[in-house]
Amino acid sequence: MVVYRQKQSVSRSLKHRIRDAEAQLLNRQRKIDTRSATLIRDIRLQITAPSTLLLAGGIGFIIGELTKRQDLKCRDTTDKPVAAETSPLKTALSLMGSMRTLYTALLPLAWIIKSYHQPGETKSRE
């Protein structure tokens, strides 16, 4: 580790200042590598957590059910006139609104479940 001084001597040569700058740069690059590896590990743990996968599967199922097309036989048997078809844009906007509502409703539940089932965590909660 290189110790950085607040007040550097003016008499230090250019060679020493360049060497210090290189050491400082190398130290910062090592810290970035370490922090990046830690961040990637934490993201992988969060993505593969059972609660996250369950939430993603549930949202996928709901989206599949909402976007499922009705059979033409069911439409033809009713005596009611068929309403005008909605545009794909309106359907997409409605779907996005539904997804946002589901996300805001289910995400806190997933966080609560996940917080009680952390691997490697001690049972004492304060």
Short mmCIF file of C-alpha atoms in Angstrom, two decimals:
data_model
loop_
_atom_site.label_atom_id
_atom_site.label_comp_id
_atom_site.label_asym_id
_atom_site.label_seq_id
_atom_site.Cartn_x
_atom_site.Cartn_y
_atom_site.Cartn_z
CA MET A 1 0.00 0.00 0.00
CA VAL A 2 1.21 3.46 -0.80
CA VAL A 3 0.78 6.15 1.82
CA TYR A 4 -0.21 9.48 0.32
CA ARG A 5 1.04 12.63 1.95
CA GLN A 6 -0.98 15.80 2.22
CA LYS A 7 1.99 18.04 1.61
CA GLN A 8 4.45 16.79 -0.94
CA SER A 9 7.87 18.22 -1.07
CA VAL A 10 8.52 20.56 -3.97
CA SER A 11 12.03 19.19 -4.28
CA ARG A 12 10.80 15.72 -5.27
CA SER A 13 11.89 14.75 -8.72
CA LEU A 14 9.55 14.20 -11.61
CA LYS A 15 10.53 10.53 -11.65
CA HIS A 16 9.31 10.05 -8.06
CA ARG A 17 6.05 11.88 -8.73
CA ILE A 18 5.39 9.72 -11.82
CA ARG A 19 6.11 6.56 -9.84
CA ASP A 20 3.70 7.68 -7.10
CA ALA A 21 1.01 8.47 -9.66
CA GLU A 22 1.44 5.03 -11.27
CA ALA A 23 1.21 3.33 -7.88
CA GLN A 24 -1.93 5.29 -7.06
CA LEU A 25 -3.48 4.34 -10.41
CA LEU A 26 -2.62 0.67 -9.92
CA ASN A 27 -4.13 0.76 -6.43
CA ARG A 28 -7.38 2.27 -7.75
CA GLN A 29 -7.58 -0.31 -10.54
CA ARG A 30 -7.22 -3.12 -8.01
CA LYS A 31 -9.97 -1.62 -5.86
CA ILE A 32 -12.25 -1.35 -8.90
CA ASP A 33 -11.59 -5.01 -9.79
CA THR A 34 -12.38 -6.10 -6.24
CA ARG A 35 -15.55 -4.03 -6.02
CA SER A 36 -16.70 -5.21 -9.46
CA ALA A 37 -16.27 -8.85 -8.49
CA THR A 38 -18.20 -8.25 -5.27
CA LEU A 39 -21.00 -6.46 -7.12
CA ILE A 40 -21.31 -9.22 -9.72
CA ARG A 41 -21.39 -11.89 -6.99
CA ASP A 42 -24.12 -10.02 -5.09
CA ILE A 43 -26.22 -9.51 -8.24
CA ARG A 44 -25.96 -13.21 -9.10
CA LEU A 45 -27.04 -14.17 -5.59
CA GLN A 46 -30.03 -11.83 -5.73
CA ILE A 47 -31.13 -12.92 -9.20
CA THR A 48 -30.95 -16.62 -8.38
CA ALA A 49 -32.68 -16.30 -5.02
CA PRO A 50 -35.80 -18.50 -4.84
CA SER A 51 -38.07 -15.57 -4.03
CA THR A 52 -36.86 -13.61 -7.05
CA LEU A 53 -37.34 -16.58 -9.37
CA LEU A 54 -40.78 -17.23 -7.91
CA LEU A 55 -41.75 -13.61 -8.43
CA ALA A 56 -40.49 -13.65 -12.03
CA GLY A 57 -42.36 -16.89 -12.74
CA GLY A 58 -45.57 -15.51 -11.25
CA ILE A 59 -45.36 -12.31 -13.28
CA GLY A 60 -44.64 -14.34 -16.42
CA PHE A 61 -47.67 -16.54 -15.79
CA ILE A 62 -49.94 -13.54 -15.22
CA ILE A 63 -48.68 -11.82 -18.37
CA GLY A 64 -49.30 -15.03 -20.31
CA GLU A 65 -52.84 -15.24 -18.99
CA LEU A 66 -53.57 -11.59 -19.74
CA THR A 67 -52.29 -11.78 -23.29
CA LYS A 68 -53.92 -15.11 -24.18
CA ARG A 69 -56.23 -14.85 -27.17
CA GLN A 70 -59.81 -16.02 -26.99
CA ASP A 71 -60.94 -18.85 -29.26
CA LEU A 72 -63.03 -17.81 -32.25
CA LYS A 73 -65.62 -20.47 -31.39
CA CYS A 74 -66.37 -18.75 -28.08
CA ARG A 75 -66.93 -15.42 -29.82
CA ASP A 76 -69.24 -16.84 -32.48
CA THR A 77 -71.56 -18.61 -30.02
CA THR A 78 -72.51 -15.44 -28.16
CA ASP A 79 -75.44 -13.40 -29.36
CA LYS A 80 -73.86 -10.14 -28.29
CA PRO A 81 -72.28 -7.99 -30.96
CA VAL A 82 -68.50 -8.13 -30.96
CA ALA A 83 -66.97 -4.94 -29.62
CA ALA A 84 -64.51 -3.06 -31.76
CA GLU A 85 -61.01 -4.52 -31.58
CA THR A 86 -58.55 -2.52 -29.54
CA SER A 87 -55.33 -1.45 -31.14
CA PRO A 88 -52.08 -3.20 -30.22
CA LEU A 89 -50.83 0.07 -28.72
CA LYS A 90 -53.78 0.28 -26.34
CA THR A 91 -53.31 -3.35 -25.39
CA ALA A 92 -49.58 -2.79 -24.74
CA LEU A 93 -50.25 0.29 -22.62
CA SER A 94 -52.88 -1.55 -20.62
CA LEU A 95 -50.48 -4.44 -20.13
CA MET A 96 -47.72 -2.09 -18.97
CA GLY A 97 -50.09 -0.54 -16.43
CA SER A 98 -51.04 -3.98 -15.16
CA MET A 99 -47.39 -5.03 -14.91
CA ARG A 100 -46.52 -1.89 -12.94
CA THR A 101 -49.39 -2.54 -10.54
CA LEU A 102 -48.34 -6.16 -10.04
CA TYR A 103 -44.71 -5.17 -9.61
CA THR A 104 -45.49 -2.58 -6.93
CA ALA A 105 -47.83 -5.02 -5.18
CA LEU A 106 -45.64 -8.14 -5.23
CA LEU A 107 -42.10 -6.76 -4.90
CA PRO A 108 -42.40 -5.80 -1.20
CA LEU A 109 -43.73 -9.29 -0.46
CA ALA A 110 -40.73 -10.84 -2.20
CA TRP A 111 -38.36 -8.61 -0.23
CA ILE A 112 -40.01 -9.63 3.05
CA ILE A 113 -39.80 -13.32 2.19
CA LYS A 114 -36.21 -12.93 1.06
CA SER A 115 -35.17 -11.06 4.20
CA TYR A 116 -36.33 -13.94 6.41
CA HIS A 117 -34.59 -16.61 4.32
CA GLN A 118 -31.08 -15.24 3.82
CA PRO A 119 -28.50 -18.06 3.52
CA GLY A 120 -25.69 -17.95 6.06
CA GLU A 121 -27.39 -15.39 8.26
CA THR A 122 -27.69 -15.93 11.99
CA LYS A 123 -31.11 -16.28 13.54
CA SER A 124 -30.70 -13.39 15.99
CA ARG A 125 -32.57 -10.34 14.68
CA GLU A 126 -32.49 -7.09 16.57
#
